[in-house]
Coordinates of C-alpha atoms in Angstrom, one line a residue:
M1 CA -7.4 28.2 26.2
K2 CA -4.2 26.2 26.6
V3 CA -3.6 23.3 24.2
V4 CA -0.8 20.8 24.7
I5 CA 0.1 18.6 21.7
V6 CA 2.2 15.4 22.1
G7 CA 4.0 14.8 18.8
G8 CA 5.0 17.4 16.2
V9 CA 4.9 15.5 12.9
A10 CA 1.8 15.0 10.7
G11 CA -1.2 15.0 12.9
G12 CA 0.3 17.1 15.7
A13 CA 1.7 19.8 13.5
T14 CA -1.5 20.1 11.4
A15 CA -3.6 20.4 14.5
A16 CA -1.3 23.1 15.9
A17 CA -1.4 25.2 12.8
R18 CA -5.1 24.9 12.3
I19 CA -5.9 25.8 15.9
R20 CA -3.9 29.0 15.4
R21 CA -5.7 29.8 12.2
L22 CA -9.0 29.5 14.1
D23 CA -8.0 31.0 17.4
E24 CA -5.4 33.7 17.6
Q25 CA -5.5 33.8 21.4
A26 CA -5.0 30.1 22.1
Q27 CA -1.8 29.1 23.9
I28 CA -0.3 26.2 22.0
T29 CA 2.7 24.1 23.1
V30 CA 3.9 21.1 21.1
F31 CA 6.3 18.5 22.6
E32 CA 8.4 16.4 20.2
R33 CA 10.9 13.9 21.5
S34 CA 13.0 13.9 18.3
G35 CA 15.0 16.8 17.2
Y36 CA 12.8 17.6 14.3
I37 CA 9.2 18.7 13.7
S38 CA 6.9 18.5 10.7
Y39 CA 9.3 16.2 8.8
A40 CA 8.4 14.1 5.7
N41 CA 8.4 10.5 6.9
C42 CA 7.7 9.4 3.3
G43 CA 10.9 11.1 2.2
L44 CA 13.3 9.3 4.6
P45 CA 14.2 6.3 2.3
Y46 CA 15.1 8.7 -0.5
Y47 CA 17.7 10.5 1.8
V48 CA 19.1 7.1 2.7
G49 CA 19.6 6.3 -1.0
G50 CA 21.0 9.7 -1.9
V51 CA 18.1 10.9 -4.1
I52 CA 17.5 13.7 -1.5
T53 CA 20.9 15.0 -0.7
D54 CA 20.1 17.9 1.7
P55 CA 18.8 16.7 5.1
G56 CA 17.2 20.1 5.4
E57 CA 14.8 19.1 2.6
L58 CA 13.2 16.5 4.9
T59 CA 11.8 19.1 7.3
L60 CA 8.9 21.2 6.2
Q61 CA 9.2 23.5 9.2
T62 CA 11.6 24.3 12.1
P63 CA 10.7 25.3 15.6
E64 CA 11.8 28.8 14.8
S65 CA 9.8 29.1 11.5
F66 CA 6.7 27.6 13.3
F67 CA 7.0 30.2 16.0
S68 CA 7.7 33.0 13.6
R69 CA 4.6 32.3 11.6
F70 CA 2.1 30.8 14.1
R71 CA 3.4 31.9 17.5
I72 CA 3.4 28.2 18.5
T73 CA 6.0 26.9 21.0
M74 CA 7.6 23.8 19.6
K75 CA 9.8 22.1 22.2
V76 CA 11.9 19.4 20.4
R77 CA 13.9 16.9 22.4
H78 CA 11.2 17.0 25.0
E79 CA 9.4 13.7 25.8
V80 CA 6.1 13.5 27.5
V81 CA 6.5 10.7 30.0
A82 CA 3.1 10.6 31.7
L83 CA -0.4 11.9 31.3
H84 CA -2.5 13.1 34.3
P85 CA -6.1 13.4 33.1
D86 CA -7.3 13.9 36.7
K87 CA -5.5 17.1 37.1
K88 CA -5.2 17.9 33.4
S89 CA -1.4 18.0 33.1
V90 CA 1.4 16.1 31.5
S91 CA 4.9 15.2 32.8
V92 CA 7.7 16.2 30.4
K93 CA 11.3 15.3 30.3
N94 CA 13.9 17.6 28.7
L95 CA 16.0 15.0 27.0
E96 CA 19.0 17.3 26.7
T97 CA 19.2 18.5 30.4
G98 CA 17.3 15.6 32.1
E99 CA 14.9 18.2 33.7
L100 CA 11.4 16.9 34.6
F101 CA 8.4 19.3 34.8
E102 CA 4.6 19.3 34.6
E103 CA 2.7 21.2 31.9
P104 CA -1.0 21.9 32.5
Y105 CA -3.6 21.9 29.6
D106 CA -7.2 22.7 28.9
K107 CA -7.1 20.4 25.8
L108 CA -4.6 17.7 25.1
V109 CA -3.8 16.2 21.6
L110 CA -2.0 12.9 21.3
S111 CA -0.2 12.3 18.0
P112 CA 2.6 9.9 19.1
G113 CA 2.6 8.0 15.8
A114 CA 3.8 4.4 15.6
R115 CA 7.1 2.9 16.3
P116 CA 8.9 0.2 14.1
T117 CA 8.0 -3.2 15.3
Q118 CA 11.0 -4.7 17.1
P119 CA 10.5 -8.3 18.0
G120 CA 12.4 -9.7 21.0
L121 CA 14.9 -11.6 18.9
P122 CA 18.5 -12.5 19.7
G123 CA 21.1 -10.1 18.4
M124 CA 18.8 -7.0 18.3
D125 CA 21.6 -5.0 20.0
S126 CA 23.9 -5.2 17.1
D127 CA 25.2 -1.8 15.8
K128 CA 24.8 -3.2 12.3
L129 CA 21.1 -3.4 12.7
F130 CA 18.9 -0.3 12.1
T131 CA 15.2 0.8 12.1
L132 CA 13.8 3.8 10.2
R133 CA 11.2 6.1 11.8
T134 CA 12.7 9.5 12.5
V135 CA 15.1 11.9 10.8
E136 CA 17.7 10.8 13.4
D137 CA 17.3 7.2 12.2
T138 CA 17.8 8.3 8.7
L139 CA 20.9 10.3 9.4
R140 CA 22.3 7.3 11.4
I141 CA 21.8 4.9 8.5
R142 CA 23.2 7.3 6.0
S143 CA 26.2 8.0 8.2
Y144 CA 26.9 4.3 8.6
I145 CA 26.8 3.8 4.8
D146 CA 29.1 6.8 4.1
R147 CA 31.5 5.7 6.8
N148 CA 31.6 1.9 6.3
H149 CA 30.7 1.6 2.6
P150 CA 28.7 -1.6 3.0
R151 CA 28.3 -3.7 -0.1
S152 CA 25.2 -5.6 1.0
V153 CA 22.1 -5.2 3.1
V154 CA 19.2 -7.4 4.2
L155 CA 15.8 -5.7 4.6
A156 CA 13.6 -7.6 7.1
G157 CA 10.2 -6.7 5.8
G158 CA 8.6 -6.0 2.4
G159 CA 6.1 -3.3 3.2
F160 CA 6.2 0.3 1.9
I161 CA 9.3 1.3 3.8
G162 CA 11.1 -2.0 2.9
V163 CA 10.6 -1.8 -0.8
E164 CA 11.3 2.0 -0.9
L165 CA 14.5 1.3 0.9
A166 CA 15.3 -1.6 -1.5
E167 CA 15.0 0.7 -4.5
N168 CA 17.1 3.5 -3.0
L169 CA 19.8 1.2 -1.6
R170 CA 20.0 -0.7 -4.8
E171 CA 20.4 2.5 -6.8
A172 CA 23.1 3.5 -4.4
G173 CA 25.0 0.3 -5.4
L174 CA 24.3 -2.1 -2.5
H175 CA 23.3 -5.7 -3.0
V176 CA 19.8 -5.9 -1.5
T177 CA 17.9 -8.9 -0.2
I178 CA 14.3 -8.6 1.2
V179 CA 13.1 -11.2 3.7
Q180 CA 9.4 -11.3 4.1
Q181 CA 7.3 -13.7 6.1
P182 CA 4.3 -13.5 3.8
R183 CA 4.9 -14.9 0.3
Q184 CA 4.6 -11.5 -1.3
L185 CA 5.6 -7.9 -1.0
L186 CA 3.2 -5.1 -0.2
T187 CA 0.2 -7.0 1.3
P188 CA -2.3 -4.2 0.4
F189 CA -2.0 -5.8 -3.1
D190 CA -3.4 -9.2 -3.9
P191 CA -0.7 -11.9 -4.6
D192 CA -1.6 -11.9 -8.3
M193 CA -1.0 -8.2 -8.6
A194 CA 2.1 -8.4 -6.5
A195 CA 3.6 -10.7 -9.1
F196 CA 4.3 -7.6 -11.3
L197 CA 6.1 -5.9 -8.4
H198 CA 8.2 -9.0 -7.8
S199 CA 9.2 -9.1 -11.4
E200 CA 10.3 -5.5 -11.4
V201 CA 12.3 -6.0 -8.2
R202 CA 14.1 -9.0 -9.5
S203 CA 14.9 -7.3 -12.8
H204 CA 16.9 -4.8 -10.7
D205 CA 18.9 -7.6 -9.1
V206 CA 17.1 -7.4 -5.7
T207 CA 16.9 -10.8 -4.1
L208 CA 13.6 -11.9 -2.7
A209 CA 13.4 -14.4 0.2
L210 CA 9.6 -14.6 0.5
G211 CA 7.8 -16.9 3.0
H212 CA 10.7 -16.9 5.4
T213 CA 10.7 -16.0 9.1
V214 CA 13.6 -14.1 10.8
E215 CA 14.6 -15.7 14.1
G216 CA 17.5 -13.6 15.1
F217 CA 20.8 -11.9 14.2
K218 CA 24.4 -12.7 14.8
E219 CA 27.6 -10.8 14.0
R220 CA 30.1 -12.7 12.0
D221 CA 33.2 -11.9 9.8
G222 CA 32.7 -8.2 10.1
G223 CA 29.1 -8.4 9.0
I224 CA 25.8 -9.8 10.4
D225 CA 23.9 -13.0 9.9
V226 CA 20.2 -13.0 9.6
L227 CA 19.0 -16.3 11.1
L228 CA 16.0 -17.8 9.3
K229 CA 13.5 -20.5 10.5
D230 CA 14.0 -23.7 8.6
A231 CA 16.5 -22.2 6.1
D232 CA 20.1 -21.2 5.8
S233 CA 21.1 -17.8 7.3
L234 CA 21.7 -14.7 5.2
H235 CA 25.0 -12.8 5.6
A236 CA 25.2 -9.0 4.9
D237 CA 27.1 -6.0 5.9
M238 CA 24.0 -4.4 7.6
V239 CA 20.4 -5.1 8.3
I240 CA 17.4 -2.7 8.4
L241 CA 14.2 -3.8 10.2
A242 CA 11.1 -2.8 8.3
I243 CA 8.6 -5.4 9.5
G244 CA 5.8 -3.0 10.3
V245 CA 4.8 -0.5 12.9
T246 CA 3.1 -0.7 16.2
P247 CA 1.0 2.1 17.7
D248 CA 3.1 4.0 20.2
T249 CA 0.5 4.2 22.9
A250 CA 2.2 3.5 26.3
L251 CA 1.3 6.9 27.5
A252 CA -2.4 6.4 26.7
R253 CA -2.4 2.9 28.2
D254 CA -0.8 4.1 31.5
A255 CA -3.3 7.0 31.7
G256 CA -6.3 4.6 31.4
L257 CA -7.5 5.6 27.9
E258 CA -9.5 3.0 26.1
L259 CA -7.4 1.0 23.7
G260 CA -8.4 -1.1 20.7
I261 CA -6.6 -3.1 17.9
R262 CA -3.0 -3.8 18.8
G263 CA -3.1 -1.3 21.6
S264 CA -4.2 1.6 19.4
I265 CA -6.2 4.5 20.9
V266 CA -9.9 4.3 20.6
V267 CA -11.5 7.6 19.3
N268 CA -14.9 8.6 18.0
D269 CA -15.6 10.3 14.8
R270 CA -14.7 13.7 16.4
M271 CA -11.3 12.2 17.2
E272 CA -12.1 12.3 21.0
T273 CA -10.7 9.6 23.2
S274 CA -12.5 8.0 26.1
V275 CA -11.2 10.7 28.4
P276 CA -12.8 14.2 28.2
D277 CA -10.6 16.9 26.6
I278 CA -8.1 14.4 25.2
Y279 CA -8.0 13.9 21.4
A280 CA -5.8 11.6 19.3
A281 CA -4.8 11.4 15.7
G282 CA -2.5 9.6 13.3
D283 CA -0.9 6.2 13.3
A284 CA -1.6 5.6 16.9
V285 CA -5.4 5.6 16.6
Q286 CA -8.0 3.1 15.6
V287 CA -10.3 4.3 12.8
R288 CA -13.3 3.0 10.9
H289 CA -12.6 1.5 7.6
F290 CA -14.7 3.5 5.1
V291 CA -15.7 0.5 3.0
T292 CA -16.4 -2.2 5.6
G293 CA -17.4 0.0 8.5
E294 CA -15.1 -2.1 10.7
D295 CA -12.4 -1.0 13.1
A296 CA -9.0 -0.7 11.4
L297 CA -5.4 0.5 11.7
I298 CA -4.3 2.5 8.7
A299 CA -1.0 4.2 9.1
L300 CA -0.8 6.8 6.3
A301 CA 0.1 10.5 6.2
G302 CA -3.1 11.6 4.5
P303 CA -5.5 10.4 7.2
A304 CA -3.2 11.7 9.9
N305 CA -3.3 15.2 8.5
K306 CA -7.1 15.2 8.1
Q307 CA -7.5 14.0 11.6
G308 CA -5.3 16.7 13.0
R309 CA -7.5 19.3 11.2
I310 CA -10.7 17.8 12.6
I311 CA -9.3 17.9 16.1
A312 CA -8.5 21.6 15.7
D313 CA -12.0 22.3 14.4
N314 CA -13.6 20.6 17.4
I315 CA -11.2 22.1 20.0
C316 CA -12.2 25.5 18.6
G317 CA -15.9 24.9 18.9
G318 CA -16.7 23.3 15.6
D319 CA -18.2 19.9 14.8
S320 CA -16.0 18.2 12.3
R321 CA -16.2 14.4 11.8
Y322 CA -13.8 11.8 10.4
R323 CA -15.7 9.6 8.0
G324 CA -13.2 6.8 7.9
S325 CA -10.1 5.7 6.0
Q326 CA -10.0 3.6 2.9
G327 CA -6.2 3.1 2.6
S328 CA -5.5 4.9 -0.6
S329 CA -1.8 4.6 -1.3
I330 CA 0.8 4.8 -4.1
L331 CA 4.4 3.8 -4.5
K332 CA 7.2 4.3 -6.9
L333 CA 9.2 1.0 -7.3
F334 CA 12.1 1.5 -9.8
S335 CA 10.3 2.3 -13.1
L336 CA 6.9 1.0 -11.9
T337 CA 4.1 2.8 -10.1
A338 CA 1.8 0.7 -7.9
A339 CA -1.4 2.1 -6.3
A340 CA -4.3 0.7 -4.3
T341 CA -7.5 1.9 -2.6
G342 CA -10.2 0.3 -0.6
L343 CA -10.3 -3.5 -0.1
N344 CA -8.3 -6.3 -1.8
E345 CA -9.7 -9.8 -2.2
A346 CA -8.3 -11.1 1.1
A347 CA -9.7 -8.1 3.1
A348 CA -13.1 -8.5 1.4
E349 CA -13.2 -12.1 2.3
R350 CA -12.3 -11.4 5.9
A351 CA -15.1 -8.8 6.0
G352 CA -17.5 -11.5 4.8
L353 CA -18.2 -9.8 1.5
R354 CA -18.9 -11.7 -1.7
A355 CA -16.6 -9.9 -4.0
D356 CA -16.2 -10.2 -7.8
K357 CA -13.5 -8.6 -9.9
V358 CA -12.4 -7.5 -13.3
V359 CA -8.8 -7.5 -14.5
L360 CA -7.8 -5.4 -17.5
S361 CA -4.7 -4.2 -19.2
P362 CA -5.4 -0.8 -20.8
M363 CA -2.9 1.6 -22.3
S364 CA -2.0 4.7 -20.3
H365 CA -3.1 6.9 -23.3
A366 CA -4.4 6.5 -26.8
G367 CA -2.6 3.6 -28.5
Y368 CA -1.9 5.6 -31.7
Y369 CA -0.1 8.3 -29.8
P370 CA 3.6 7.4 -29.2
G371 CA 4.8 6.4 -25.7
G372 CA 1.8 4.6 -24.3
K373 CA 2.4 1.8 -21.8
L374 CA 0.3 -1.0 -20.4
M375 CA -1.1 -0.9 -16.9
T376 CA -2.8 -3.7 -15.1
M377 CA -6.0 -2.8 -13.3
K378 CA -8.0 -4.9 -10.8
V379 CA -11.3 -3.5 -9.7
L380 CA -13.3 -5.3 -6.9
F381 CA -17.1 -5.0 -6.4
E382 CA -19.8 -6.7 -4.4
R383 CA -21.6 -9.4 -6.3
E384 CA -25.2 -8.6 -5.4
T385 CA -25.1 -4.9 -5.1
Y386 CA -22.2 -3.9 -7.5
R387 CA -21.0 -1.7 -4.7
L388 CA -17.4 -0.6 -5.5
L389 CA -15.0 -2.2 -2.9
G390 CA -11.5 -1.5 -4.1
A391 CA -8.9 -1.2 -6.8
Q392 CA -5.3 -2.0 -7.5
I393 CA -3.3 -0.6 -10.4
I394 CA 0.3 -1.4 -11.5
G395 CA 1.9 0.3 -14.4
Y396 CA 3.7 3.5 -15.4
E397 CA 2.3 6.9 -16.3
G398 CA -1.3 7.5 -15.5
V399 CA -1.6 5.1 -12.6
D400 CA -1.9 7.9 -10.1
K401 CA -4.9 9.7 -11.7
R402 CA -6.8 6.4 -12.3
I403 CA -6.5 5.3 -8.7
D404 CA -7.6 8.8 -7.5
V405 CA -10.7 8.6 -9.7
L406 CA -11.5 5.2 -8.3
A407 CA -10.8 6.3 -4.7
T408 CA -13.2 9.2 -5.2
A409 CA -15.8 6.9 -6.7
I410 CA -15.6 4.7 -3.6
R411 CA -15.9 7.7 -1.3
A412 CA -18.9 9.0 -3.3
G413 CA -20.7 5.6 -2.9
M414 CA -20.8 4.9 -6.6
K415 CA -21.7 1.5 -7.9
A416 CA -19.0 -0.2 -10.1
T417 CA -21.4 -0.1 -13.0
E418 CA -21.5 3.7 -12.8
L419 CA -17.8 4.0 -13.6
K420 CA -18.8 3.8 -17.3
D421 CA -20.7 7.1 -16.9
L422 CA -17.8 9.2 -15.6
D423 CA -17.0 12.1 -17.8
L424 CA -13.2 12.1 -17.8
A425 CA -10.7 14.4 -19.6
Y426 CA -9.4 13.0 -22.9
A427 CA -6.6 14.0 -25.2
P428 CA -4.3 11.5 -27.0
P429 CA -1.2 12.2 -24.9
Y430 CA -3.1 11.7 -21.6
S431 CA -5.9 9.1 -22.1
S432 CA -8.2 7.4 -24.5
A433 CA -11.8 8.3 -25.5
K434 CA -12.7 5.3 -23.3
D435 CA -10.6 5.9 -20.3
P436 CA -9.3 2.8 -18.4
V437 CA -11.7 3.6 -15.5
N438 CA -14.6 3.8 -18.0
M439 CA -13.4 0.4 -19.5
A440 CA -13.7 -1.2 -16.1
G441 CA -17.2 0.2 -15.8
F442 CA -18.1 -1.2 -19.2
M443 CA -16.9 -4.7 -18.2
I444 CA -18.7 -4.7 -14.9
E445 CA -21.9 -3.5 -16.6
N446 CA -21.5 -6.4 -19.1
I447 CA -21.3 -8.8 -16.1
A448 CA -24.4 -7.2 -14.5
D449 CA -26.6 -7.6 -17.6
G450 CA -25.3 -11.1 -18.5
T451 CA -23.3 -10.0 -21.6
L452 CA -20.0 -11.2 -20.0
K453 CA -19.4 -14.3 -18.0
Q454 CA -15.9 -14.6 -16.5
W455 CA -13.5 -17.3 -15.3
H456 CA -10.4 -16.8 -13.2
R457 CA -7.1 -18.3 -12.6
E458 CA -8.3 -20.2 -9.5
D459 CA -10.9 -22.0 -11.6
L460 CA -8.3 -23.6 -13.9
P461 CA -7.4 -26.7 -11.8
A462 CA -11.0 -27.9 -11.7
L463 CA -11.4 -27.2 -15.4
L464 CA -8.4 -29.3 -16.3
Q465 CA -9.3 -32.1 -13.9
E466 CA -13.0 -32.4 -14.7
K467 CA -12.6 -32.1 -18.5
R468 CA -16.2 -31.0 -18.9
A469 CA -15.5 -27.9 -20.9
T470 CA -13.9 -26.8 -24.1
L471 CA -10.8 -24.9 -23.5
L472 CA -10.0 -22.3 -26.2
D473 CA -7.1 -19.9 -26.8
V474 CA -8.0 -17.4 -29.5
R475 CA -4.7 -15.7 -30.0
T476 CA -2.6 -16.0 -33.1
P477 CA -0.6 -19.2 -33.8
G478 CA 2.6 -17.3 -33.1
E479 CA 1.4 -16.1 -29.7
Y480 CA 0.2 -19.5 -28.9
A481 CA 3.5 -21.1 -29.8
A482 CA 5.4 -18.6 -27.6
G483 CA 3.5 -19.9 -24.5
H484 CA 0.1 -21.3 -23.7
I485 CA -1.8 -23.2 -21.0
E486 CA -1.6 -27.0 -21.6
G487 CA -5.0 -28.4 -22.6
F488 CA -6.1 -25.3 -24.6
A489 CA -6.8 -25.6 -28.3
N490 CA -5.8 -22.7 -30.6
I491 CA -8.3 -21.1 -32.9
P492 CA -7.6 -17.4 -33.7
V493 CA -10.6 -15.2 -33.0
D494 CA -10.8 -14.0 -36.6
E495 CA -11.1 -17.6 -37.8
L496 CA -13.5 -18.8 -35.1
R497 CA -16.7 -18.6 -37.1
D498 CA -15.2 -20.9 -39.7
H499 CA -14.4 -23.6 -37.0
L500 CA -17.6 -23.6 -34.9
S501 CA -18.5 -27.0 -36.1
E502 CA -15.4 -28.4 -34.4
L503 CA -16.7 -27.3 -31.0
P504 CA -19.4 -29.4 -29.2
K505 CA -22.4 -27.3 -28.2
D506 CA -23.2 -29.3 -25.2
R507 CA -20.1 -28.2 -23.3
P508 CA -19.3 -24.7 -22.1
V509 CA -16.4 -22.9 -23.7
Y510 CA -13.7 -21.3 -21.6
V511 CA -11.8 -18.7 -23.7
I512 CA -8.5 -16.9 -23.2
C513 CA -6.5 -14.4 -25.2
Q514 CA -3.5 -12.1 -24.4
S515 CA -5.4 -9.3 -22.6
G516 CA -9.0 -10.3 -22.4
L517 CA -10.3 -8.3 -25.3
R518 CA -10.2 -10.8 -28.2
S519 CA -11.5 -13.5 -25.9
Y520 CA -14.4 -11.3 -25.0
I521 CA -15.1 -10.9 -28.7
A522 CA -14.8 -14.6 -29.1
S523 CA -17.2 -15.3 -26.3
R524 CA -19.8 -13.0 -27.9
I525 CA -19.4 -14.9 -31.2
L526 CA -19.9 -18.2 -29.3
E527 CA -22.9 -16.9 -27.3
G528 CA -24.5 -15.6 -30.6
N529 CA -24.2 -19.1 -32.0
G530 CA -25.8 -21.0 -29.2
Y531 CA -22.7 -21.7 -27.0
E532 CA -22.2 -20.9 -23.3
A533 CA -18.9 -19.0 -23.1
F534 CA -16.7 -17.7 -20.3
N535 CA -14.0 -15.1 -20.8
F536 CA -10.7 -15.3 -18.8
S537 CA -10.3 -12.2 -16.6
G538 CA -6.9 -10.5 -17.3
G539 CA -5.7 -12.6 -20.3
F540 CA -2.7 -14.9 -20.8
R541 CA -0.3 -12.0 -20.0
F542 CA -1.8 -11.7 -16.5
Y543 CA -1.9 -15.5 -16.0
N544 CA 1.7 -16.0 -17.2
A545 CA 3.0 -13.3 -14.9
V546 CA 1.4 -14.8 -11.9
Q547 CA 2.3 -18.4 -12.7
S548 CA 5.9 -17.4 -13.4
D549 CA 6.1 -15.6 -10.1
Q550 CA 4.7 -18.5 -8.2
R551 CA 7.2 -20.9 -9.7
L552 CA 10.1 -18.5 -8.7
I553 CA 8.8 -18.3 -5.1
E554 CA 8.4 -22.0 -4.9
S555 CA 11.9 -22.7 -6.3
A556 CA 13.8 -19.9 -4.5
T557 CA 15.8 -20.7 -1.4
P558 CA 17.9 -18.4 0.7
C559 CA 20.9 -20.5 -0.1
G560 CA 23.5 -18.7 -2.2
M561 CA 22.3 -15.2 -1.2
D562 CA 25.5 -14.6 0.8
S563 CA 27.1 -11.1 0.8
V564 CA 28.7 -10.3 -2.5

């Protein structure tokens, strides 16, 4: 059996190695158009910023090491330029010599990945403008920085690559501005959770120009202008485009393979394309979203590696199935860790799901053990069924393990109320006897049985306008004086029972505290005394962070963000 693989990074390299482990006799050839195989895409920004100093650390294997261990022929700097399904061959161009030749196959695996989105804007040919996809791109950017010593950079795009580059370039001493068409960074997170990311970025002197559209580029005064729609241009020494990726599927299109979302390759759960004996994996394929069941594009390394393994199993006579992606991801952003899995609120709404949420601010470990830090958790679930839909967490230590627990719970089909039953490891340096994941489950169970009624930030305008409810802040007078929502009276929770006569019983009471715990206790006191009470989800800390961020976004203009 002869297997040809197009693309030697995540999905392609995984498929090749797995096929060899299952079939010692298979003839396996991999064509990779770059000069590197099996490289760590996720590590590229850290080489640009100097955190990783040896470019050799970016590659997990070399063609020589791959052949030595697996007897797999890895042909780098070879680009597959055409597929011929009718005669089961591919046309290949040797990029070093220009030679063109045909390579036959019995089974073909497509793992071309995705390319950086490059809009047809004026000035895209500037040598001060870069994209980041391959090791070569990384070396080119690093070489430009070492040679020209730029003082400022504009990053067009605020996704994972954009913010990772922002951190690394800022740590390397450059003044960094991020331009992003959406009014937030990292759209897998809801805008209210992204507020914490914005605050962290701003605290490290990264300038945010959110809600602005790039219209082109123009070299000026030894640097480059980033032209914005309806705003003054930004000037910097260099620009890196990080506005997203597009499935690299021209080969599949030209060969007549069925395409889906944004030109991605349609595959079934065995990773088979519409053409017999051709498989596809990675960022170029359309997958099923595990939570919604709908078609989706999810460009992450984990799914690509799993898909490559499934392809290998099926090529070698097995029957492996890909059950879908749920978009589990995590990011380091200066001192913060941000992680998400499943759906956010916007995605749930697009899918037609009636979602509810809890927002909590637990400590990373037992409060009495030194060093604990707050994290902000948002857990989404379906209203009627309490099916777990997604989660977002932003904090410091312990974020990674909580998001992985929640991702596993979603994969296992658990209800959100069942999070309370999880038996999770506890010792004071690592967690609390009631782990944050358990706490989310307790809160959701309270909602399910009617013990807890919630209100959210989006409910506030109507409450203030209609004036049909009692608005109550149960923090201490000092906390209240340091900042509160206009229209809320202050009665500390420990004094509430002594002031119940001041609250009319014919009006619902909407309660807020710093984190949501004291206001929950207050709501139970009120309910026990004949009032209808609603607890604010997330507390004043959460509300204030979001409101402050919204004010900064509204007031910010690109003016004054010229190169330093």
